[in-house]
Coordinates of C-alpha atoms and ligand atoms in Angstrom, one line a residue:
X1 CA 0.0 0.0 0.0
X2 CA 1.1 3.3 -1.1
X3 CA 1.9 5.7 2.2
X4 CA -1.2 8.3 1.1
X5 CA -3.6 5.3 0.6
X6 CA -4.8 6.0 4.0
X7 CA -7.6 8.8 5.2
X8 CA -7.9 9.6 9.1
X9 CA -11.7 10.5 9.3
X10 CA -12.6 12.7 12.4
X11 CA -15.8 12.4 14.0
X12 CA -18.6 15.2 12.9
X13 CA -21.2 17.0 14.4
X14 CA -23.7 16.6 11.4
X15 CA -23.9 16.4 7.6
X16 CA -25.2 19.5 5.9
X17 CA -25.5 21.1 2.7
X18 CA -25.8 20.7 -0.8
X19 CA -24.1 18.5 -3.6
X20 CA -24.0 17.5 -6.9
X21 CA -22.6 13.8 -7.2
X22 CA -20.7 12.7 -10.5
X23 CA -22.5 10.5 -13.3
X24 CA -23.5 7.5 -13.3
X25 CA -21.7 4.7 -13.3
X26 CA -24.1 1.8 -14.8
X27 CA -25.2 4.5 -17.6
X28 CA -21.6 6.0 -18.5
X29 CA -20.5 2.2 -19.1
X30 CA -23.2 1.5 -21.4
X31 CA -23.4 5.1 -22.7
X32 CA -19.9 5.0 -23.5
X33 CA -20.4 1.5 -25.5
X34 CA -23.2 2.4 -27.7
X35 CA -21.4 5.6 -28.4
X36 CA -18.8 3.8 -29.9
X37 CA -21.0 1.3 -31.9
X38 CA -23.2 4.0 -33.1
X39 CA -23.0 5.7 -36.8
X40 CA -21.3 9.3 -36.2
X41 CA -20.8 11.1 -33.4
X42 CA -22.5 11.1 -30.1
X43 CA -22.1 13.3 -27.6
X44 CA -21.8 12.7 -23.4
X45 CA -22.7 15.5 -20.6
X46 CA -21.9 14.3 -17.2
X47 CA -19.7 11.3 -18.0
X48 CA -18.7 10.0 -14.9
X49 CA -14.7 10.1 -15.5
X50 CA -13.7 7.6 -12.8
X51 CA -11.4 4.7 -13.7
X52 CA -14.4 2.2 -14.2
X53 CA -15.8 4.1 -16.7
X54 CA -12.8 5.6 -18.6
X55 CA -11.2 2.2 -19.3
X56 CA -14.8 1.3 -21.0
X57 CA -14.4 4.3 -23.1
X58 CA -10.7 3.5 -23.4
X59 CA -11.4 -0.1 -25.0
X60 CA -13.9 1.3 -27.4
X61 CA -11.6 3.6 -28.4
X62 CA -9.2 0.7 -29.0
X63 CA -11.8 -0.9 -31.0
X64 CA -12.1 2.1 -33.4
X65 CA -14.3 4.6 -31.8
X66 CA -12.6 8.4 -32.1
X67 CA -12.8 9.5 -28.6
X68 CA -12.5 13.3 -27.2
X69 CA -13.1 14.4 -23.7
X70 CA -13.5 17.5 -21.7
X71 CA -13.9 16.9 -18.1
X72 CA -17.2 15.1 -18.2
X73 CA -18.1 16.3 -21.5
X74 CA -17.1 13.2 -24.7
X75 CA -17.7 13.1 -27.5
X76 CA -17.5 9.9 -29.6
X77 CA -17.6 8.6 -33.1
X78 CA -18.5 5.2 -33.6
X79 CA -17.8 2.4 -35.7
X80 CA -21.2 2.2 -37.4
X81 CA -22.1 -1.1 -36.3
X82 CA -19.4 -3.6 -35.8
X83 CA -15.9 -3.2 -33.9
X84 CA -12.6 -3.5 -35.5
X85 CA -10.0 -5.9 -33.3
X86 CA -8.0 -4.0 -30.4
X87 CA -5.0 -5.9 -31.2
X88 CA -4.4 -6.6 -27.5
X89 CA -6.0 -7.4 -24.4
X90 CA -8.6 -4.9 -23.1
X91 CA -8.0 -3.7 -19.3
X92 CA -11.5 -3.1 -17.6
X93 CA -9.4 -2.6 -14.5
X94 CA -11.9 -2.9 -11.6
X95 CA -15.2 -3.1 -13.6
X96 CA -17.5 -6.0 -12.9
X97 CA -20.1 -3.8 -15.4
X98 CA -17.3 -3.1 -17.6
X99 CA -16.2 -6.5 -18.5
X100 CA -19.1 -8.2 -18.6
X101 CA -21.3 -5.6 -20.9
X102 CA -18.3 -5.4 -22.9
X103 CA -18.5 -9.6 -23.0
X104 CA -21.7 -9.4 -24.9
X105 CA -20.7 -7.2 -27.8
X106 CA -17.4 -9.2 -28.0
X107 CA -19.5 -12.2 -28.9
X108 CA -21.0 -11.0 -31.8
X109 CA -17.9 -9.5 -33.4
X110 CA -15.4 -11.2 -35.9
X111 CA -12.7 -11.5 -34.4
X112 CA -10.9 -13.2 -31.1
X113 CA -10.4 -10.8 -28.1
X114 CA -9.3 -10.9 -24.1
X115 CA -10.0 -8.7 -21.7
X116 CA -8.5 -8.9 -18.2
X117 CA -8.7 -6.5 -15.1
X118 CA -7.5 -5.9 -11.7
X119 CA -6.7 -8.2 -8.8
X120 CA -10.5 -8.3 -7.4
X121 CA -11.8 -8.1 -11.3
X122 CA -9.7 -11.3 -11.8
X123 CA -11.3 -13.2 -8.7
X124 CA -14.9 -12.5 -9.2
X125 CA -17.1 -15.1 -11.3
X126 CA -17.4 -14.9 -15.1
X127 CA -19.3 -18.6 -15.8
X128 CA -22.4 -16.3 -15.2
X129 CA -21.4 -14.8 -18.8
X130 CA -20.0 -17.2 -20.4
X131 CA -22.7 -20.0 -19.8
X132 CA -25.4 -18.0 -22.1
X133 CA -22.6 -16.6 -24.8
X134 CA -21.5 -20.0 -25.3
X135 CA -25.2 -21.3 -25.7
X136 CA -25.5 -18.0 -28.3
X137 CA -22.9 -19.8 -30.1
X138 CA -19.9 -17.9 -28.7
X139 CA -16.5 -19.7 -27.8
X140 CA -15.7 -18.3 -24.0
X141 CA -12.3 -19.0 -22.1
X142 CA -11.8 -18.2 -18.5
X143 CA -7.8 -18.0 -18.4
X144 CA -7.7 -17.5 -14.9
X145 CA -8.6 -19.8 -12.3
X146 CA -11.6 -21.4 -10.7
X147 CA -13.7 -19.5 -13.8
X148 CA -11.7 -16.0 -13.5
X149 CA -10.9 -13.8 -16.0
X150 CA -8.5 -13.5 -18.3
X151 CA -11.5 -14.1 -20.2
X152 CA -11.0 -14.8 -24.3
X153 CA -14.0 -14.9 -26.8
X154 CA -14.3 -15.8 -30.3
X155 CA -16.9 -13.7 -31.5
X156 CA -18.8 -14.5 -34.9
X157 CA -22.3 -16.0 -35.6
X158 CA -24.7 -16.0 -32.9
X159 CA -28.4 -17.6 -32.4
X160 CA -31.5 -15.8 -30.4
X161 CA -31.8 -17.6 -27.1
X162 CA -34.1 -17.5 -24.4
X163 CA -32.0 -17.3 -21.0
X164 CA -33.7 -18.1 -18.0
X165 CA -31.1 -16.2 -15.4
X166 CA -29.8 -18.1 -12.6
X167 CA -29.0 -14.8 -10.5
X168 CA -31.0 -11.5 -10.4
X169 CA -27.7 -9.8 -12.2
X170 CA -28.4 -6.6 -14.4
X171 CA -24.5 -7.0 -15.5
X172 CA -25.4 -11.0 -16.5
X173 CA -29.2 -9.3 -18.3
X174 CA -27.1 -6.8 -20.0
X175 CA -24.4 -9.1 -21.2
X176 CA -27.0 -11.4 -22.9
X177 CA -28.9 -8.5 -24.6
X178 CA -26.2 -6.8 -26.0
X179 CA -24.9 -9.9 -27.7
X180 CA -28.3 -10.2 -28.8
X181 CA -27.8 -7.6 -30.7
X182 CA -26.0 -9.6 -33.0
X183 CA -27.7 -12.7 -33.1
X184 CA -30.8 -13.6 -35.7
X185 CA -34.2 -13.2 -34.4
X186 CA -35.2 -11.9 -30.7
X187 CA -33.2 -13.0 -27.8
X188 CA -35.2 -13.1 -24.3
X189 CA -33.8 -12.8 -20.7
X190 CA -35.6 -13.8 -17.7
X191 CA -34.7 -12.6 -14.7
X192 CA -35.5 -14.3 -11.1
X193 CA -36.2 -10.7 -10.1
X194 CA -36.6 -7.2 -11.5
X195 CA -32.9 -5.5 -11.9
X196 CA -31.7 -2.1 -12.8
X197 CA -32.7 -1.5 -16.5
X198 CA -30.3 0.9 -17.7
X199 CA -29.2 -1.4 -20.6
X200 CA -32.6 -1.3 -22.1
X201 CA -33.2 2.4 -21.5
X202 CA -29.8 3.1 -23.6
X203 CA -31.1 0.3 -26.6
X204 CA -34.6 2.1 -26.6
X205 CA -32.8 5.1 -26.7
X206 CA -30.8 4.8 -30.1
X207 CA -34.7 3.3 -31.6
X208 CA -33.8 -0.5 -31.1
X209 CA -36.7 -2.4 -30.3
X210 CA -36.8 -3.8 -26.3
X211 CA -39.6 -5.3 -24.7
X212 CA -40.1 -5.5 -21.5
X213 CA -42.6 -7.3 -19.4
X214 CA -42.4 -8.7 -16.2
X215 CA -39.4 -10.2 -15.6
X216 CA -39.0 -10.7 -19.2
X217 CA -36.7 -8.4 -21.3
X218 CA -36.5 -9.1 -25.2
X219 CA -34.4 -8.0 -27.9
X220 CA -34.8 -7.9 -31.5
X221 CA -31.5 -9.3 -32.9
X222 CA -29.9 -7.8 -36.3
X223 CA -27.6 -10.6 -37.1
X224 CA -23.7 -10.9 -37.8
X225 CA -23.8 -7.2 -39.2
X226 CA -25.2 -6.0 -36.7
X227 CA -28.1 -3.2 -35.8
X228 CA -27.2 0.3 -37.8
X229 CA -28.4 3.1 -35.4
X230 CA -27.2 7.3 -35.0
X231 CA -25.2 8.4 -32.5
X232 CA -27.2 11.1 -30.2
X233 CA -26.7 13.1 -27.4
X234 CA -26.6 11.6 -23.9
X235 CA -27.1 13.3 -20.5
X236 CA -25.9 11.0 -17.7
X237 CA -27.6 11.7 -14.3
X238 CA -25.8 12.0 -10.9
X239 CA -25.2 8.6 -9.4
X240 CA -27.7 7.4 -6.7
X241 CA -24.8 5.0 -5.1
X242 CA -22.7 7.7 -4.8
X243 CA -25.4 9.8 -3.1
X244 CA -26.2 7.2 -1.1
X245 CA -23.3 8.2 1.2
X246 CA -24.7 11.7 2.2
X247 CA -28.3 10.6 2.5
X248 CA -27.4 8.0 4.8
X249 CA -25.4 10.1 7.1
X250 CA -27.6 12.6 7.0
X251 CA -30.3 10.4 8.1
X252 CA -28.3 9.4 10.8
X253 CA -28.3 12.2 13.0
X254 CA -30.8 14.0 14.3
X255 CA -30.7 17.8 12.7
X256 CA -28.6 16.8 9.6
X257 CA -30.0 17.6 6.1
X258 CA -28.5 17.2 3.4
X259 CA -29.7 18.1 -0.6
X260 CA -28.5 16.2 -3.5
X261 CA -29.2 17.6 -6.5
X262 CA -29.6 16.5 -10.8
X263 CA -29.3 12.8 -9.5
X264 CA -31.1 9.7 -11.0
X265 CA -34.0 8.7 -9.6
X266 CA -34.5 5.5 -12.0
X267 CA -36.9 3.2 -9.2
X268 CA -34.4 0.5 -9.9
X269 CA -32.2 2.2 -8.4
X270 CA -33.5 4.0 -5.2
X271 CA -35.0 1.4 -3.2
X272 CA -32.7 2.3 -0.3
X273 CA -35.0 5.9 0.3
X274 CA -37.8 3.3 1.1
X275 CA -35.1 1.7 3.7
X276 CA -34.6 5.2 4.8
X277 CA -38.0 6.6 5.5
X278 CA -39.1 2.8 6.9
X279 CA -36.1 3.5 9.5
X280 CA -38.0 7.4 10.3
X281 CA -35.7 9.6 8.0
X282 CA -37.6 12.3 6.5
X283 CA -37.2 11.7 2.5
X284 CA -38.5 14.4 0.1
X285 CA -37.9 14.3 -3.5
X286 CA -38.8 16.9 -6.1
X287 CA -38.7 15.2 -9.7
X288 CA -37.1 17.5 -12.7
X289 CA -40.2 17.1 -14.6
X290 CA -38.4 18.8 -17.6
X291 CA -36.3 15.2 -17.5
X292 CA -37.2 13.4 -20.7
X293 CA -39.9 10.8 -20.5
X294 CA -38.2 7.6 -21.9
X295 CA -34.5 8.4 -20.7
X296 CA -33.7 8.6 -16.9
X297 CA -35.8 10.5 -14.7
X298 CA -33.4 13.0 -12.6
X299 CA -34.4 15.5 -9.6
X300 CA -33.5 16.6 -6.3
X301 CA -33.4 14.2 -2.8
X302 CA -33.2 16.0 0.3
X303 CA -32.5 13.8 3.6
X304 CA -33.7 15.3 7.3
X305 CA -32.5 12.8 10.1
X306 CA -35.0 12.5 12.9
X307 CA -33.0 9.6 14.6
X308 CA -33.3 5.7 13.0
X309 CA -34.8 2.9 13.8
X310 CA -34.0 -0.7 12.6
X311 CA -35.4 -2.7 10.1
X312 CA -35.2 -6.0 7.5
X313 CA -34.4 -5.2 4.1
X314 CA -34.6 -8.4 1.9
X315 CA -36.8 -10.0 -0.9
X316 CA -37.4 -8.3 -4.5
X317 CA -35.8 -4.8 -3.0
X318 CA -32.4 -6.1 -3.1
X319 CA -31.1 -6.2 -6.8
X320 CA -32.7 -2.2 -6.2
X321 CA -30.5 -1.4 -3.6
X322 CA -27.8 -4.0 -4.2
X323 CA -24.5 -1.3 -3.9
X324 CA -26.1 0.4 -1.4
X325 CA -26.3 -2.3 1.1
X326 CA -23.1 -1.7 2.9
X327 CA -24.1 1.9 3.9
X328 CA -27.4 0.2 4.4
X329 CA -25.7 -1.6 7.6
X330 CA -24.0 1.7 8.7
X331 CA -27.6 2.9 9.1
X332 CA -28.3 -0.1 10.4
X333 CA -25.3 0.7 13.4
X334 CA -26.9 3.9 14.3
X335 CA -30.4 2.8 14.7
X336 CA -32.6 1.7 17.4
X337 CA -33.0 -1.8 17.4
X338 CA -31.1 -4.1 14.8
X339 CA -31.6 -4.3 11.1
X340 CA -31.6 -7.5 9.3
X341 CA -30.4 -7.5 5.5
X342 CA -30.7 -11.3 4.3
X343 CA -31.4 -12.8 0.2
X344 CA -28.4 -10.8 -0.6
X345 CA -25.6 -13.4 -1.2
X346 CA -24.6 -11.5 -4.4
X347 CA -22.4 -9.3 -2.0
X348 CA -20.0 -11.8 -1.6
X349 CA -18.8 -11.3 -5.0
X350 CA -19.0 -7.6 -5.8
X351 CA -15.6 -5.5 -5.6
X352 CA -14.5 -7.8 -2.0
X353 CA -16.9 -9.9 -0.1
X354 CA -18.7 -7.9 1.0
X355 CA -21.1 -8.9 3.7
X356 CA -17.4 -9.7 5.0
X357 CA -15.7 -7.1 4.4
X358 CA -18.7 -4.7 5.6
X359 CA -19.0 -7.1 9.3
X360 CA -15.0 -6.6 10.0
X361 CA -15.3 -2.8 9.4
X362 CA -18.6 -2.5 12.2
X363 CA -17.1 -5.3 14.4
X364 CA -14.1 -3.6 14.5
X365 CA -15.5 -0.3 15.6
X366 CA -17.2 -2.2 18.3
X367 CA -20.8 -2.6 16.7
X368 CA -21.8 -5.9 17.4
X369 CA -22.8 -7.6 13.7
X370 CA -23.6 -11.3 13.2
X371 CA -23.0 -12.5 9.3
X372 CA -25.2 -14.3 7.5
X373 CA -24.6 -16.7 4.5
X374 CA -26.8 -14.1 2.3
X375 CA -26.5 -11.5 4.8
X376 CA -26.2 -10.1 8.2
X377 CA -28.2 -9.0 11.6
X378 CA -26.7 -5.5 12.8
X379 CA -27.3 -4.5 16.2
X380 CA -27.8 -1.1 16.2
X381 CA -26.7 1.6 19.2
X382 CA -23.5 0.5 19.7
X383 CA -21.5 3.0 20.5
X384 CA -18.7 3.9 17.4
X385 CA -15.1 3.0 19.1
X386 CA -12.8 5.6 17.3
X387 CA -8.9 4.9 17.3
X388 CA -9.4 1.7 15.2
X389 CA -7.9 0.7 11.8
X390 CA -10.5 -0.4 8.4
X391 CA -9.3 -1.7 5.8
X392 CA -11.3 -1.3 2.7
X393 CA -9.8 -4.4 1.2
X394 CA -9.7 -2.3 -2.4
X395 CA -13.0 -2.1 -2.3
X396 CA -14.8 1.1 -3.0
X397 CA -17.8 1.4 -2.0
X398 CA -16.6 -0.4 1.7
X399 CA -14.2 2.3 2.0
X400 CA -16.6 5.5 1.2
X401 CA -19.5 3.2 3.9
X402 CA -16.8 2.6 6.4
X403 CA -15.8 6.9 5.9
X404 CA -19.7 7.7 6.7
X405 CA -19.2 5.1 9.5
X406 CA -16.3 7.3 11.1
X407 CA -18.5 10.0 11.1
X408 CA -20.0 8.5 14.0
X409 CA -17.3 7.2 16.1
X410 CA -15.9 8.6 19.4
X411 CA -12.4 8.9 17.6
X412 CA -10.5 9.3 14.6
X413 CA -10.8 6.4 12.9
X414 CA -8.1 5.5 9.7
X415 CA -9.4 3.4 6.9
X416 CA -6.9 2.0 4.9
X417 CA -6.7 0.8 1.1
X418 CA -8.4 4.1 -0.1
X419 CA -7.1 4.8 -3.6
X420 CA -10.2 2.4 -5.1
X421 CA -12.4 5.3 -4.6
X422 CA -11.4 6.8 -7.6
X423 CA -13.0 4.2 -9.4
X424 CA -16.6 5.6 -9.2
X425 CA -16.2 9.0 -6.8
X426 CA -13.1 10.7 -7.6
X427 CA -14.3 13.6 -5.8
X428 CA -15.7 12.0 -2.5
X429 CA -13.2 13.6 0.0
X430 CA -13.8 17.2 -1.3
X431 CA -17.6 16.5 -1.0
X432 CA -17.3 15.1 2.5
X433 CA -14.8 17.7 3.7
X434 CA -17.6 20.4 1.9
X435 CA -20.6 18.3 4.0
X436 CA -18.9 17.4 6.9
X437 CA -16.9 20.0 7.8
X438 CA -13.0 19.5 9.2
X439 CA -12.9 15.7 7.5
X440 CA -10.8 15.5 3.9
Ligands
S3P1 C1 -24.4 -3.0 -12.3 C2 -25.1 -4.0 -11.8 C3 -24.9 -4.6 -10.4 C4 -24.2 -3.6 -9.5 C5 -23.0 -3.1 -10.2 C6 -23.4 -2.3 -11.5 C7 -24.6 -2.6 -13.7 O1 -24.3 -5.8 -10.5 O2 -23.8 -4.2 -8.3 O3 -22.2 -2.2 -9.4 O4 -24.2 -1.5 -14.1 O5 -25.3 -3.4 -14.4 P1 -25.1 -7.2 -10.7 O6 -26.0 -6.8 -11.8 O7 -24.1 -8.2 -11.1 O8 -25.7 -7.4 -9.4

């Protein structure tokens, strides 16, 4: 670990204020790959430029796409339909989304490719992707072990399936359907239950037909030569993960409020404001009704906390909330009463394991936690013993919780392992230092 990769957090009195969070991840991803599939030139406000994203738009620019950025504004001119081979392996660095969206169009081009990633990209599970490429007609290697990435595809001729998914995975949904893409005739997804549907908002968006019903998600396929479509203008809302920090904090403590401003409100998305107002937080939200209808809806969330009590969070709310879940449980530390989070075994292979990674950081500020196969049980109230050590394990969205966390504790507390933020909030410390005062 780098000397720097460290942050002291001191305690705070209270969150307060206004932000504006950067863009979405899950939409800059697949923003960024239409883009650069698209005929002529699209342009991107509010591209979130994080490392997840940037190596997307980095591989598509590898694959032909003419990329220019300024700050969050890119513009891109696509291919017109088909990629042309990067000539090397493609880095998605830390990107779950990354490399498995990316898998999908791979499948359906000519040509062989690899992509690989970091040291937690290379340990989480890539079957889930290649078990429906390969029955698309795909050839899929896992180079790495116990079915890891290095992952190689031969891309070419694909058929229409109908893909009944094992795990309630939009990255899995997303992988299948963009291969579709590709294939002849209309390739369906089921899903075990409803996940975030950025994928077909972005298809719908660029006029190729999606249909969505129930749990059911269809594509129209174009074949080898895949569909022809117009590159357009995107505008990427604020990331609801990312404002999940300051919500939750301010929600903590009573007399904190705390505004977030032009972020998505897509329902898929914001399931944990229903955890929040179940727990007593006062939750308003004022929709942008200028927002366009069929694209993301966007508007302002403002958080009031009024003190928390406990609750379950489980069921069909999960794959809503699924990368909120670890600041979930640092709600969960603060409340009355304990808060159960169970039917969420998909944490243990995000970024780390997290229902893990998220029990050491509690236990070892002294709340008392007990983990759960697909969950845990947090018992809330404990006091917040400062002085200790996290350690985020490289995991982003475990070091930003286990910051919010801090917050809270009788001491300075130093989490470890920070750099990883960059890969979704590369300004999170200015924001907290502007929300929480001395902290940053
Ligand atoms: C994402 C889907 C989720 C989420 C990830 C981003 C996406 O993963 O955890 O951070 O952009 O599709 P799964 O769909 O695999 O649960």
């Amino acid at each position: 670990m780098n000397e720097s990769d460290f942050m002291i957090i001191n305690p705070s009195v209270g969150i307060k204020g206004k932000v504006v969070v950067p863009g979405d991840k899950s939409v800059s991803h697949r923003v960024a790959m239409l883009s650069g599939l698209a005929s002529g030139e699209s342009v991107i406000e509010g591209f979130l430029t994080a490392e997840d994203c940037l190596n997307t738009l980095k591989a598509v620019e590898s694959m032909g796409a003419i990329v220019s950025r300024n700050g969050d504004f890119v513009r891109v001119k696509g291919t017109g339909g088909k990629f042309k081979s990067p000539g090397g392996m493609l880095d998605m660095g830390n990107s779950g989304t990354g490399m498995r969206l990316m898998a999908g169009l791979l499948a359906g081009q000519d040509f062989v490719s690899e992509m690989t990633g970091d040291e937690s990209l290379r340990s989480r599970p890539m079957n889930r992707i290649k078990d429906p490429l390969e029955k698309m007609g795909a050839r899929v290697e896992l180079l790495g072990t116990r079915g890891c990435a290095p992952v190689r595809i031969y891309g070419g001729k694909l058929r229409a399936i109908e893909y009944k998914s094992p795990v309630a995975s939009a990255q899995v949904k997303s992988c299948v359907l963009l291969a579709g893409l590709f294939a002849e005739g209309i390739t369906t997804v089921i899903e075990p239950k409803a996940t975030r549907d950025h994928t077909e908002k972005v298809l719908q968006g660029v006029g190729i037909k999606v249909e969505c019903n129930g749990l059911f998600v269809s594509i129209q396929g174009a074949g080898q030569a895949g569909h022809r479509f117009d590159g357009r203008k995107w505008v990427v809302p604020g990331d609801f993960s990312s404002a999940a920090f300051w919500l939750v904090a301010a929600a903590i403590s009573e007399g904190s409020c705390v505004t977030v401003e032009n972020v998505g409100l897509n329902p898929r998305r914001t399931a944990l404001l229903d955890v929040l107002r179940r727990m007593g937080a006062e939750v308003l939200i004022n929709p942008d009704t200028s927002s366009i209808d069929d694209w993301e809806p966007i508007g302002t969330i403002t958080v009031k906390g009024r003190g928390l009590k406990g609750t379950e969070i489980g069921g069909d709310e999960i794959p809503n909330l699924i990368d909120e879940l670890p600041v979930a449980a640092v709600a969960g530390a603060m409340a009355e009463g304990k808060t159960v989070i169970r039917d969420a075994a998909e944490l243990r292979v995000k970024e780390s394991d997290r229902i893990a990674t998220m029990a050491k950081a509690l236990i070892s500020l002294g709340v008392k936690v007990e983990e759960r196969p697909d969950g845990m049980i947090v018992y809330g109230k404990s006091i917040v013993k400062g002085g200790a050590i996290i350690d985020s394990r490289g995991d982003h969205r475990i070091a930003m919780a286990s910051a919010m966390l801090s917050l809270f504790a009788d001491a300075p507390v130093r989490i470890n392992n920070i750099a990883c933020i960059k890969t979704s909030y590369p300004t999170f410390w200015e924001h907290l230092k502007q929300l929480a005062g001395a902290n940053g």
